mmCIF file of C-alpha atoms in Angstrom:
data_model
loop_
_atom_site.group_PDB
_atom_site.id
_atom_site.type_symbol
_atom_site.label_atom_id
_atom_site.label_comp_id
_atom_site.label_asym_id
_atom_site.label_seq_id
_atom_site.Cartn_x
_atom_site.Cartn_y
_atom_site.Cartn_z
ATOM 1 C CA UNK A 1 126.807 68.560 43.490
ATOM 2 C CA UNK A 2 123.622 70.418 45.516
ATOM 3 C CA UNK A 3 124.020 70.272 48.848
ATOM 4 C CA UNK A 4 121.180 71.313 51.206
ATOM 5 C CA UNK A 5 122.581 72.518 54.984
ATOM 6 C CA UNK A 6 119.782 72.787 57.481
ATOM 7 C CA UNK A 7 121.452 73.198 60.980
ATOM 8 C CA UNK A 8 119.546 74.250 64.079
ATOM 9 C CA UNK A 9 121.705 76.262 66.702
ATOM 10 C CA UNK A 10 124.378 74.953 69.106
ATOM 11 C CA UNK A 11 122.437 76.410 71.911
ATOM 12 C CA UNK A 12 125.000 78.867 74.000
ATOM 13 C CA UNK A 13 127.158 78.779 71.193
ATOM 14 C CA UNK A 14 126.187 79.745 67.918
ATOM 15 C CA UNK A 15 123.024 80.580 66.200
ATOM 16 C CA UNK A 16 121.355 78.078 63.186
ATOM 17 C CA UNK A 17 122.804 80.669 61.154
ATOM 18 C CA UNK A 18 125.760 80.839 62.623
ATOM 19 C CA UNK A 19 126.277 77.424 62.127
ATOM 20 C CA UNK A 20 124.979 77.150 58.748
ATOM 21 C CA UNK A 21 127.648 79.527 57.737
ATOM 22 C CA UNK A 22 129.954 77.251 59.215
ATOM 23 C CA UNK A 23 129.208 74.326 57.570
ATOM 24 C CA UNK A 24 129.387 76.191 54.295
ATOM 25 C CA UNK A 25 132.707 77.486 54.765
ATOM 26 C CA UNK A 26 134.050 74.274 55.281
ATOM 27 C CA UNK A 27 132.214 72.714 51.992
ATOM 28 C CA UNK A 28 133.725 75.413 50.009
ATOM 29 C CA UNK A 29 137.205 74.404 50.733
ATOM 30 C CA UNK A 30 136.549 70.563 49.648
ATOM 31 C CA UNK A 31 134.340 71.030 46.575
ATOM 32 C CA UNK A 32 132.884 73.543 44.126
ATOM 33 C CA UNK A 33 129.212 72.875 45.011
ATOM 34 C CA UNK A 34 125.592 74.566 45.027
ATOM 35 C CA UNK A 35 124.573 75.061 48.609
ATOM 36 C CA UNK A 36 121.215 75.864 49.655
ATOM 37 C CA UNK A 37 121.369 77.115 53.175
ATOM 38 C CA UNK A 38 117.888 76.639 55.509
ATOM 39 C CA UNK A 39 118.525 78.237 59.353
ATOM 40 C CA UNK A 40 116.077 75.479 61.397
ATOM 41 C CA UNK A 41 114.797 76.627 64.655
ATOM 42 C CA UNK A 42 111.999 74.240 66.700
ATOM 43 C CA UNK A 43 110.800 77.190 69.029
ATOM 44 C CA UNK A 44 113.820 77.722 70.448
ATOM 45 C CA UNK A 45 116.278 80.196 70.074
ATOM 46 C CA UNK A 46 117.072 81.013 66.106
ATOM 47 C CA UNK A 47 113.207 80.494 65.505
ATOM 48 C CA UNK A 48 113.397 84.181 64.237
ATOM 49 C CA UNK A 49 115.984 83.877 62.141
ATOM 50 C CA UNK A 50 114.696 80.830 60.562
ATOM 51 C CA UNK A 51 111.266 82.085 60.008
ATOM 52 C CA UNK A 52 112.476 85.379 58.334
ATOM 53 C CA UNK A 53 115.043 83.630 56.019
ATOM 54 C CA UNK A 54 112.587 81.379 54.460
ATOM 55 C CA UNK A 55 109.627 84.392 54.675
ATOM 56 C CA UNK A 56 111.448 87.104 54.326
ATOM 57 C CA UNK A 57 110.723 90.203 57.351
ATOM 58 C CA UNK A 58 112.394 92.203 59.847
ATOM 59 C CA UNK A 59 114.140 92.093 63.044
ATOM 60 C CA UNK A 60 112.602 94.693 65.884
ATOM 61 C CA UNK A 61 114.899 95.607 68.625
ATOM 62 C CA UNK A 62 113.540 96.731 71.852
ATOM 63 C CA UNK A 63 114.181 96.569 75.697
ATOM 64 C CA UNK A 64 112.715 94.406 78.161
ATOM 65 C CA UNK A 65 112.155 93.296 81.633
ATOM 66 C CA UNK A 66 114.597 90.122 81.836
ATOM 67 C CA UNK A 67 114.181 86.718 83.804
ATOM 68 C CA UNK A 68 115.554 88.626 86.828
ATOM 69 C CA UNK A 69 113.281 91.663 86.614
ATOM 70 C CA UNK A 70 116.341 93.357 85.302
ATOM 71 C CA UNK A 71 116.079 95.317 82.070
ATOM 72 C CA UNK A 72 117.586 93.404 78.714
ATOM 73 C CA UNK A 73 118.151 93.880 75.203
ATOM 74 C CA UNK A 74 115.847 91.724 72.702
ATOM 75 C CA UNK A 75 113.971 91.664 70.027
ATOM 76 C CA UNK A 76 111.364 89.732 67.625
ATOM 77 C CA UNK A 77 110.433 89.312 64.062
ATOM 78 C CA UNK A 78 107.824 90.579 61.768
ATOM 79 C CA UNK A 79 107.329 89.002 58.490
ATOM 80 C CA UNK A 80 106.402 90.362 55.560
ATOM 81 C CA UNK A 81 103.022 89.462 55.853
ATOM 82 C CA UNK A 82 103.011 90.923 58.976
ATOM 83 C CA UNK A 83 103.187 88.266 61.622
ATOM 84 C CA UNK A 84 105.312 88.323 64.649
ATOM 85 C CA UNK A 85 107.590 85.755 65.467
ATOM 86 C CA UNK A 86 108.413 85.745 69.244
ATOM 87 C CA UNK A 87 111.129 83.659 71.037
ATOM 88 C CA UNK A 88 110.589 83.607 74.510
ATOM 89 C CA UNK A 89 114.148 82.555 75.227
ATOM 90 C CA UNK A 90 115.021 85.890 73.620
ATOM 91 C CA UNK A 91 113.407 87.580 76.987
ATOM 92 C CA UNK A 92 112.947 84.995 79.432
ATOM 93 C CA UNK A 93 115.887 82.688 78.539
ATOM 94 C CA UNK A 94 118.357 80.507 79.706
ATOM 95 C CA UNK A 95 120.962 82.224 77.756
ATOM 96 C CA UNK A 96 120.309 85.422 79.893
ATOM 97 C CA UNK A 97 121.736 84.138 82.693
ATOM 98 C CA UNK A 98 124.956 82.859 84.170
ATOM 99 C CA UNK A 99 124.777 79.399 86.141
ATOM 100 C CA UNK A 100 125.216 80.632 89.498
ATOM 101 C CA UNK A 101 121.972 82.713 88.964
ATOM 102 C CA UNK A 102 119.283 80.259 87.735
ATOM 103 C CA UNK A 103 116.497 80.364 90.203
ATOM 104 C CA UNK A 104 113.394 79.252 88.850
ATOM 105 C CA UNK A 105 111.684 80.864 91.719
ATOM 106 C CA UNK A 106 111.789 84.115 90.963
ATOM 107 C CA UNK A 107 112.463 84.256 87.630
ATOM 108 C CA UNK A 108 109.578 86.108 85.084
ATOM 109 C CA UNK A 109 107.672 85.351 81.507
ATOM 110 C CA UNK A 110 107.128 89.713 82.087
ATOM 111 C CA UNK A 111 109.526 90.376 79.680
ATOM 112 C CA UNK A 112 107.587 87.972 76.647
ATOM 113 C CA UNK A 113 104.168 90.263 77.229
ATOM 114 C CA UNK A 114 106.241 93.390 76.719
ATOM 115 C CA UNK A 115 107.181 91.716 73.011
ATOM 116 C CA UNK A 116 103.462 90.867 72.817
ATOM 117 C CA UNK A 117 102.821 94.455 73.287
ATOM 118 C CA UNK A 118 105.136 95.972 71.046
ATOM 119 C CA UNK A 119 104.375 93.754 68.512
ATOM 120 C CA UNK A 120 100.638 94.950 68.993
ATOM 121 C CA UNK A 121 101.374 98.434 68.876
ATOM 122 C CA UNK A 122 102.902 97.747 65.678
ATOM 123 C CA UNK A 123 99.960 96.331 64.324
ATOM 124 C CA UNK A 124 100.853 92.699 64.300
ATOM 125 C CA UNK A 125 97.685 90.557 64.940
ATOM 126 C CA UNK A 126 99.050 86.916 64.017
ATOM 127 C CA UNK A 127 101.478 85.412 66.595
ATOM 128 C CA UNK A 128 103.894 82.608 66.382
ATOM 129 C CA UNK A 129 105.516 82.402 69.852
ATOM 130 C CA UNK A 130 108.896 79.976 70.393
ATOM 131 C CA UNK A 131 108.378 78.285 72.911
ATOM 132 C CA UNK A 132 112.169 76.830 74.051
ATOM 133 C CA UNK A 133 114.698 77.578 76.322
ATOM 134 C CA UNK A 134 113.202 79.265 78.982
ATOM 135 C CA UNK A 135 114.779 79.952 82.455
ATOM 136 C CA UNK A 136 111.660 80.305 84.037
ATOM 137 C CA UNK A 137 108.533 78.709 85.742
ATOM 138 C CA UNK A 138 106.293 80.833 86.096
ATOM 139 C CA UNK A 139 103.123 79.232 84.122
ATOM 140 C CA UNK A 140 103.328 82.527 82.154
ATOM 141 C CA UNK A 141 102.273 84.816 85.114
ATOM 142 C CA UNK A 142 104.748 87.646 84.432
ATOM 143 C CA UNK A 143 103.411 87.548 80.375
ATOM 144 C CA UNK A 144 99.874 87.925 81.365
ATOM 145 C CA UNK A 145 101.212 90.639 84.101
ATOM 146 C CA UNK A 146 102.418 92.524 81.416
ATOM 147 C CA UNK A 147 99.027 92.483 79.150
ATOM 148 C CA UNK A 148 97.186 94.121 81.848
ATOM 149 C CA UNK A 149 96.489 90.945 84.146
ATOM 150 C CA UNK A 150 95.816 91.461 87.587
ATOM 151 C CA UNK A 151 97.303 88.562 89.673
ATOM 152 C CA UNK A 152 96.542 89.903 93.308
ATOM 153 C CA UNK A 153 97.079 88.065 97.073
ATOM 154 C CA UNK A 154 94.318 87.947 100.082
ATOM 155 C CA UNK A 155 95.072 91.811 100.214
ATOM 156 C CA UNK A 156 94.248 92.750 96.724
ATOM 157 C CA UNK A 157 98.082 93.673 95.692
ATOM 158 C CA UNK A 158 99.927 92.124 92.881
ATOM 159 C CA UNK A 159 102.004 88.746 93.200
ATOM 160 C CA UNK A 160 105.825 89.411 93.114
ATOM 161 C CA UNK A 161 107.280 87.793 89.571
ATOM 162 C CA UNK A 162 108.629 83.807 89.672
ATOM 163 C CA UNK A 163 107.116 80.884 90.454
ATOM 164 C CA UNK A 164 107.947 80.903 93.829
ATOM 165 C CA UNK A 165 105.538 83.718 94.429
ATOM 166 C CA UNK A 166 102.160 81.940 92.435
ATOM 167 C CA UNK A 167 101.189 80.618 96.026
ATOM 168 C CA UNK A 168 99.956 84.144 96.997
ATOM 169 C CA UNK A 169 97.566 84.181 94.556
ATOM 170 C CA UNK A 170 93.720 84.578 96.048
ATOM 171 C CA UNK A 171 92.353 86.358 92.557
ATOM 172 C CA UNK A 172 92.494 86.915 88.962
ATOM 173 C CA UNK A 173 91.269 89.984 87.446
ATOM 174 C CA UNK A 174 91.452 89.916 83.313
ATOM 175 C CA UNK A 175 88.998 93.056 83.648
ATOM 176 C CA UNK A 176 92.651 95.447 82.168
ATOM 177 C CA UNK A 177 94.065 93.040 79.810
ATOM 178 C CA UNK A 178 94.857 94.866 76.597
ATOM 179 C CA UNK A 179 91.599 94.063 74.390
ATOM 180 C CA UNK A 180 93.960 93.738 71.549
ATOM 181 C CA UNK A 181 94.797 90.493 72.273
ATOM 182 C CA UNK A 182 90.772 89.149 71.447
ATOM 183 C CA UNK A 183 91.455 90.869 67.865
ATOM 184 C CA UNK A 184 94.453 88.491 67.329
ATOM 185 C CA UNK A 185 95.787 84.972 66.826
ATOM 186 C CA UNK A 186 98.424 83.000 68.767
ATOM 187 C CA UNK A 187 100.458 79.852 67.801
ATOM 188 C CA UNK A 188 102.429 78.357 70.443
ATOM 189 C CA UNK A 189 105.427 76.666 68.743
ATOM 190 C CA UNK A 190 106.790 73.645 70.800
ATOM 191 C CA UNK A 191 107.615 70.445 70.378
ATOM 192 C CA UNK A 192 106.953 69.453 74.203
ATOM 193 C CA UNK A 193 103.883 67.671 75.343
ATOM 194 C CA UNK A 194 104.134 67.957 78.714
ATOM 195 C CA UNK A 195 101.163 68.764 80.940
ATOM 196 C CA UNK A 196 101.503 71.741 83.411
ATOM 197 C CA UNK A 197 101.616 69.356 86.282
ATOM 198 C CA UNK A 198 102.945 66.096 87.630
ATOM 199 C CA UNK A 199 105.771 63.740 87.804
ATOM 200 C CA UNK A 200 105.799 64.557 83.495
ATOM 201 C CA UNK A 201 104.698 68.479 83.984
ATOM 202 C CA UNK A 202 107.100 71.371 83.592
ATOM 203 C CA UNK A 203 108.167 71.555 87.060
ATOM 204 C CA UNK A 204 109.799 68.121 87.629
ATOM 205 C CA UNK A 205 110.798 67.421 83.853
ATOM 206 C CA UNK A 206 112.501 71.077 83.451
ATOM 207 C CA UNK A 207 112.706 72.443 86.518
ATOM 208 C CA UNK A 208 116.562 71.141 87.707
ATOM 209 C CA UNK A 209 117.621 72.290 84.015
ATOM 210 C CA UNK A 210 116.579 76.018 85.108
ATOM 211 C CA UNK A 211 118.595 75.354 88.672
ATOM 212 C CA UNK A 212 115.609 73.491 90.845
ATOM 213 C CA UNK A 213 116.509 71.489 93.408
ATOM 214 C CA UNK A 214 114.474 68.464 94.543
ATOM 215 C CA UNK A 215 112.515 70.467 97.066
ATOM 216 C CA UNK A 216 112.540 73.701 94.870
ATOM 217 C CA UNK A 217 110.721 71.067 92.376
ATOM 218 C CA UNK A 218 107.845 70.142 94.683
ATOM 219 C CA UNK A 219 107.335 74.003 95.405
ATOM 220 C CA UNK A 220 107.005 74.996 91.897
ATOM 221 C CA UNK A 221 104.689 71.879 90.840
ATOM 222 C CA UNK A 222 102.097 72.588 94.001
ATOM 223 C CA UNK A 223 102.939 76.512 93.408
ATOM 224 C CA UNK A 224 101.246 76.020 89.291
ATOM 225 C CA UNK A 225 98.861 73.370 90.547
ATOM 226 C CA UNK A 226 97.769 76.100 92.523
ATOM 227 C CA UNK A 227 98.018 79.119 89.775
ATOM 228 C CA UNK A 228 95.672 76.700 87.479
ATOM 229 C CA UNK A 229 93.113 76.277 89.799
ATOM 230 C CA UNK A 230 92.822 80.393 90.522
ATOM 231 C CA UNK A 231 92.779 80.601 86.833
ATOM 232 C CA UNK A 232 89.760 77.843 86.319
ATOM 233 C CA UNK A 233 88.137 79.885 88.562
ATOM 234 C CA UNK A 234 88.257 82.947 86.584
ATOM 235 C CA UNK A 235 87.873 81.491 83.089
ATOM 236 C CA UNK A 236 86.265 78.683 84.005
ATOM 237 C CA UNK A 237 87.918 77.031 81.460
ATOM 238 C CA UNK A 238 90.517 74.583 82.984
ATOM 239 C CA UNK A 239 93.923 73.783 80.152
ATOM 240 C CA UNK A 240 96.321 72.337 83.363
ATOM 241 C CA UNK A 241 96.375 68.448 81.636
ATOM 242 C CA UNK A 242 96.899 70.023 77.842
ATOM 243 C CA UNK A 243 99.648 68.152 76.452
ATOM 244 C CA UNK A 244 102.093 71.554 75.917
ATOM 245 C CA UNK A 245 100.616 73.670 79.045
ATOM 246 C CA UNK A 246 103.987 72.041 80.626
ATOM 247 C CA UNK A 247 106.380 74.286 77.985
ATOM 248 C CA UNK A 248 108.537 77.148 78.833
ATOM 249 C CA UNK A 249 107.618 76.275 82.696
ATOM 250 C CA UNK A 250 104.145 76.401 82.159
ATOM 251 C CA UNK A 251 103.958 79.597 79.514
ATOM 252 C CA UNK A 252 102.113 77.364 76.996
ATOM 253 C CA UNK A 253 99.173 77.288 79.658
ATOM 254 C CA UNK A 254 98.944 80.833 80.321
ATOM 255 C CA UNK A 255 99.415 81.476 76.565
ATOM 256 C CA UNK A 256 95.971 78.798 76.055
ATOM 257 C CA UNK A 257 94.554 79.779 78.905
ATOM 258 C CA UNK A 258 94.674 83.554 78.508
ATOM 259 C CA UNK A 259 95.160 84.515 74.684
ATOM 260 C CA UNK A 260 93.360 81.112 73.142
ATOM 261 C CA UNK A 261 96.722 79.918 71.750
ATOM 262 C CA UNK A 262 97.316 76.748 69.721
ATOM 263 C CA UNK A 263 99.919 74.753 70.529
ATOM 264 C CA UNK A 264 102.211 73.763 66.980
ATOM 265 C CA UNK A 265 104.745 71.808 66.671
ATOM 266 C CA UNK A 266 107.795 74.455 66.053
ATOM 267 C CA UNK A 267 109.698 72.650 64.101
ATOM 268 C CA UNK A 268 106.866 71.692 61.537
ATOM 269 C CA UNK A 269 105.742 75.578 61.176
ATOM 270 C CA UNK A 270 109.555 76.023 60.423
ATOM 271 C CA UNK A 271 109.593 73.230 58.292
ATOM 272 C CA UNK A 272 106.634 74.246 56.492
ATOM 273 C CA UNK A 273 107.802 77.462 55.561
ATOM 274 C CA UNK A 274 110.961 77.091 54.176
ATOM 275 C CA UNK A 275 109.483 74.292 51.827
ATOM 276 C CA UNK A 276 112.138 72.285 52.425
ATOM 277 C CA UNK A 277 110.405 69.225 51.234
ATOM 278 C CA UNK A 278 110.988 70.401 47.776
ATOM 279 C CA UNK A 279 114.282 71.466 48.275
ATOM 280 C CA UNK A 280 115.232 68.019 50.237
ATOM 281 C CA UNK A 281 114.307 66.249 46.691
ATOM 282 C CA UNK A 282 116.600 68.274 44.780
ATOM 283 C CA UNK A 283 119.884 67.892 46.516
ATOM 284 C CA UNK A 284 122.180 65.309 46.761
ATOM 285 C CA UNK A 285 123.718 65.181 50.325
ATOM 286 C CA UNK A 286 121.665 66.682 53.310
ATOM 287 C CA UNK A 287 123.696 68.195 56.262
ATOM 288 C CA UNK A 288 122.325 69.370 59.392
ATOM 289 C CA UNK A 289 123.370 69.747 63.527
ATOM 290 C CA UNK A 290 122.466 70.717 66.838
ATOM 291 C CA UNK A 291 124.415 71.358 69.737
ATOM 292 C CA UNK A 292 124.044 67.707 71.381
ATOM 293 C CA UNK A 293 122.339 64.502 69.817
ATOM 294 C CA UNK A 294 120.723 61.903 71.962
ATOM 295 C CA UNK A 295 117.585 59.708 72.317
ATOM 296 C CA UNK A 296 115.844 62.810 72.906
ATOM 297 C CA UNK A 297 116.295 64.021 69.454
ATOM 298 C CA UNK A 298 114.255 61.497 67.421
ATOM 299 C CA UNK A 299 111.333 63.199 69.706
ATOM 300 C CA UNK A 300 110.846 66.086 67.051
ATOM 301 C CA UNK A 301 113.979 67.925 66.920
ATOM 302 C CA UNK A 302 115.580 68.970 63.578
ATOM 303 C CA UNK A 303 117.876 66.445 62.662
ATOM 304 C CA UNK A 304 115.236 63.726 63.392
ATOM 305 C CA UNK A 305 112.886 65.846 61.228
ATOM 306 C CA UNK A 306 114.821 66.837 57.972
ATOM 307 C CA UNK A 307 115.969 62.705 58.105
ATOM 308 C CA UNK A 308 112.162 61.362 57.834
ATOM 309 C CA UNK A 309 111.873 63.596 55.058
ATOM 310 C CA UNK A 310 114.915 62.799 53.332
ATOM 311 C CA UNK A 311 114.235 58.851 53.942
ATOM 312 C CA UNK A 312 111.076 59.063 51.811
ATOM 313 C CA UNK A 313 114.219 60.801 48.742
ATOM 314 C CA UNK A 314 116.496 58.078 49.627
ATOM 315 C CA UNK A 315 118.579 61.339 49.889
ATOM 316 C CA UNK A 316 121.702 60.642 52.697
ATOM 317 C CA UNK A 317 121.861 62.939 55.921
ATOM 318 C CA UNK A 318 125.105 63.520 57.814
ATOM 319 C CA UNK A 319 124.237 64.782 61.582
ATOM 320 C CA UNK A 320 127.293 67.314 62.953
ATOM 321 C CA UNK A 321 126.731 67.560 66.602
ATOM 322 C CA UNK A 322 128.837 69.511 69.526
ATOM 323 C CA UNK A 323 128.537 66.059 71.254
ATOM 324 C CA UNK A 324 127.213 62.555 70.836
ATOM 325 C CA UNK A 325 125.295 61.230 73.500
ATOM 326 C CA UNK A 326 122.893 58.426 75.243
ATOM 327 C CA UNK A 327 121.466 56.121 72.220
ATOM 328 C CA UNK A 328 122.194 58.776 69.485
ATOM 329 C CA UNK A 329 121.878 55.985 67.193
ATOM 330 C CA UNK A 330 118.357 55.445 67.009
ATOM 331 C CA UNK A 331 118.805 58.629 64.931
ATOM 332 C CA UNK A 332 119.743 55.395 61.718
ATOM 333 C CA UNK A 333 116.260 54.174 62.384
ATOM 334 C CA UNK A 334 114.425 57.227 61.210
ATOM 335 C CA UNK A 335 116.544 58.065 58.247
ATOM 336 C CA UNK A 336 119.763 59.513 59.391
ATOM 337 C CA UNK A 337 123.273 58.316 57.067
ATOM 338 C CA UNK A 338 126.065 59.068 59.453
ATOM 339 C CA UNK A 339 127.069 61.524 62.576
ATOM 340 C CA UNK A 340 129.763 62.895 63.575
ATOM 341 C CA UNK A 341 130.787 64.797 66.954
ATOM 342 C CA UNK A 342 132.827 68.183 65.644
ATOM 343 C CA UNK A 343 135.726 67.784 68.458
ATOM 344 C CA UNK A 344 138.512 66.369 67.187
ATOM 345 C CA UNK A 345 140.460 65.600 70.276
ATOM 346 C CA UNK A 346 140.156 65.642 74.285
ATOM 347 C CA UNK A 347 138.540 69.717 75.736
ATOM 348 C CA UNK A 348 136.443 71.143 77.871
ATOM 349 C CA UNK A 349 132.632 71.978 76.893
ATOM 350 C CA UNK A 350 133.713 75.547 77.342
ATOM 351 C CA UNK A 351 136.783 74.750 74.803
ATOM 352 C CA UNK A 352 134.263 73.339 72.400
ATOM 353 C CA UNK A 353 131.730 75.961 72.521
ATOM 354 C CA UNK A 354 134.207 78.829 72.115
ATOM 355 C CA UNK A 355 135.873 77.317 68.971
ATOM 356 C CA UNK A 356 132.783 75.604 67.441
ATOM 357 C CA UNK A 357 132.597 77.220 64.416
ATOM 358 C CA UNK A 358 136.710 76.356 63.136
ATOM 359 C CA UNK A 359 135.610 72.857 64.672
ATOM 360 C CA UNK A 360 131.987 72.929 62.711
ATOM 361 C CA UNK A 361 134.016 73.901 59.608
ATOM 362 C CA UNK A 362 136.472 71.288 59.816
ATOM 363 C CA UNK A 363 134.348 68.382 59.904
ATOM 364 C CA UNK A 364 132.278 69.702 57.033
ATOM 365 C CA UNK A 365 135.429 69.742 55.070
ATOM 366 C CA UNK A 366 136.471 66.436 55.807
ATOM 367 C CA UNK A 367 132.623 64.836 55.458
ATOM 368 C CA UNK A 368 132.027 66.091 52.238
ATOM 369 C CA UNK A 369 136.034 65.629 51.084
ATOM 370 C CA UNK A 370 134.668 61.942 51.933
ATOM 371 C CA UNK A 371 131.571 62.043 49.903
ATOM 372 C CA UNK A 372 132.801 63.299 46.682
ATOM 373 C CA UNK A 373 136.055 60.563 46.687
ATOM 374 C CA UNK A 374 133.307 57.945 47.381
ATOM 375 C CA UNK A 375 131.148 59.676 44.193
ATOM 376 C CA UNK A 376 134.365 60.077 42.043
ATOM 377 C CA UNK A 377 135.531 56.372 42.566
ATOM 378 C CA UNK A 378 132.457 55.418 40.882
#
């Protein structure tokens, strides 16, 4: 038996690798199989991990300002053909902060043009830059203050970081940015569409995710409304009804706006480079995860995009998720076999999370124990 396992993370949790070690561990103790492993990242975090397993690279450690202003530990990726792989999350995430501390407006993108940066200074000029999980909305101000961007008020000093603060701006001045940037290449991976504005734009779609309330909402939408139209000004280019300037609270904009990004889907470039159509065709079982599965994930996400590729093998998928939710089974329509949640009785999310990888384990052990009685009986 060849199994392929292709998990994406179980955000706050564990990694895609993390995970996929899970899922191994638990195959191991039901059958003597081949296992081909494939980390799967869509932007988000793990997007450097994936990328690096299936291209082989490096990781690059280095500190940066944080979504607070405060400094952090992060890092990024360089391949071996010399491309850095960025996730934004990894300095301007979610994940940095506790839940009492989410404030979209004042947290900063500064910390994702100090990667830029270091990245340049170590020669990198190709860019693929995750674009998930951030815990800011900013429209990418603080990135393009970090690249030498002058974003200044009515009195010619600099905007304060967050998105709170992009009201102030009177003038932008790309006169410092580091030239470096015109000598390279950016890819934007993201799987959301989302304009930078409006009901569907990054403000009111992702906003109360990042701690917004309804009026914090209305002051970050008019707040990058504002931003784009200081920008058009400047570049007289104008990127505010793009379908991805909404991502990472409006970093995809700055990132077209500013640095000529294109806007990928992420998990197609990851896709793509661990050639996992091939490998899909030579296994027998396919099993993959996220941290919850809903209607949202037949919108791009990796379960939804390993099964359309398995459907055209006739090769079965089994779906492990940390929870099941809203019409998870329109996931069957595009070429998912079964799912199954990994808690095995009543706990808290915080229960779950800190003992998902025996749980993860567990149910891979029992799915595949399944599988192989089912092939045996035959």
């Amino acid at each position: 038996m060849k199994i392929l396992v292709a998990p994406d993370s179980f955000k706050g949790s564990l990694s895609s690798k993390e995970v996929l070690e899970a899922i191994s561990e638990g195959i191991k103790r039901a059958v003597n199989a081949e296992i081909v492993g494939i980390p799967i990242a869509d932007g988000g975090e793990g997007t450097v991990d994936a990328l690096i397993a299936s291209l082989g690279g490096r990781i690059v450690d280095v500190d940066v300002v944080g979504p607070l202003g405060n400094v952090v530990k992060s890092f990024f990726g360089i391949l071996n053909d010399g491309t850095a792989v960025i996730e934004m999350a990894a300095s301007s995430g979610l994940s940095l902060l506790p839940d009492n501390m989410k404030n979209p407006l004042i947290t900063t993108t500064y910390g994702v043009g100090q990667l830029i940066k270091e990245a340049l200074d170590k020669g990198c000029r190709k860019f693929i830059v995750g674009l998930g999980g951030s815990a800011t909305n900013d429209g990418g101000a603080g990135m393009v203050q970090a690249l030498g961007v002058k974003l200044l008020d009515e009195d010619g000093n600099d905007i304060p970081y967050g998105g709170g603060n992009l009201y102030k701006l009177k003038k932008v001045d790309i006169s410092s940015i580091d030239k470096r940037v015109y000598e390279s290449s950016f890819i934007a991976a993201s799987d959301v569409t989302n304009p930078l504005c409006g009901e569907n734009g990054a403000s009111y779609v992702y906003g109360p995710q990042k701690g917004a309330t309804k009026e914090m909402v209305k002051i970050l939408d008019d707040n990058l409304r504002h931003y784009a139209s200081v920008v058009k000004e400047t570049i007289n280019k104008d990127f505010k009804d793009t379908p991805g300037a909404g991502a990472a609270g409006g970093l995809g904009f700055s990132l077209m706006a500013f640095l000529n990004a294109k806007i990928r889907s992420g998990i197609d470039i990851v896709m793509e480079a661990s050639n996992i159509d091939e490998k899909i065709n030579s296994c027998d079982i396919v099993i993959t995860g996220e941290g919850n599965t809903d209607f949202q994930t037949a919108f791009g996400k990796a379960p939804a995009g390993i099964a359309r590729i398995a459907k055209k093998y006739g090769k079965p998928v089994v779906v492990l998720s940390g929870g099941l939710g809203k019409n998870y089974k329109d996931l069957y329509d595009v070429g998912v076999t079964s799912m199954f949640s990994i808690v095995d009785k009543p706990m808290t999310l915080q229960e779950a999370m800190i003992n998902a990888k025996k749980l993860i384990s567990d149910r891979a052990e029992d799915i595949i124990r399944l599988f192989v009685s089912g092939m045996n009986s035959k």
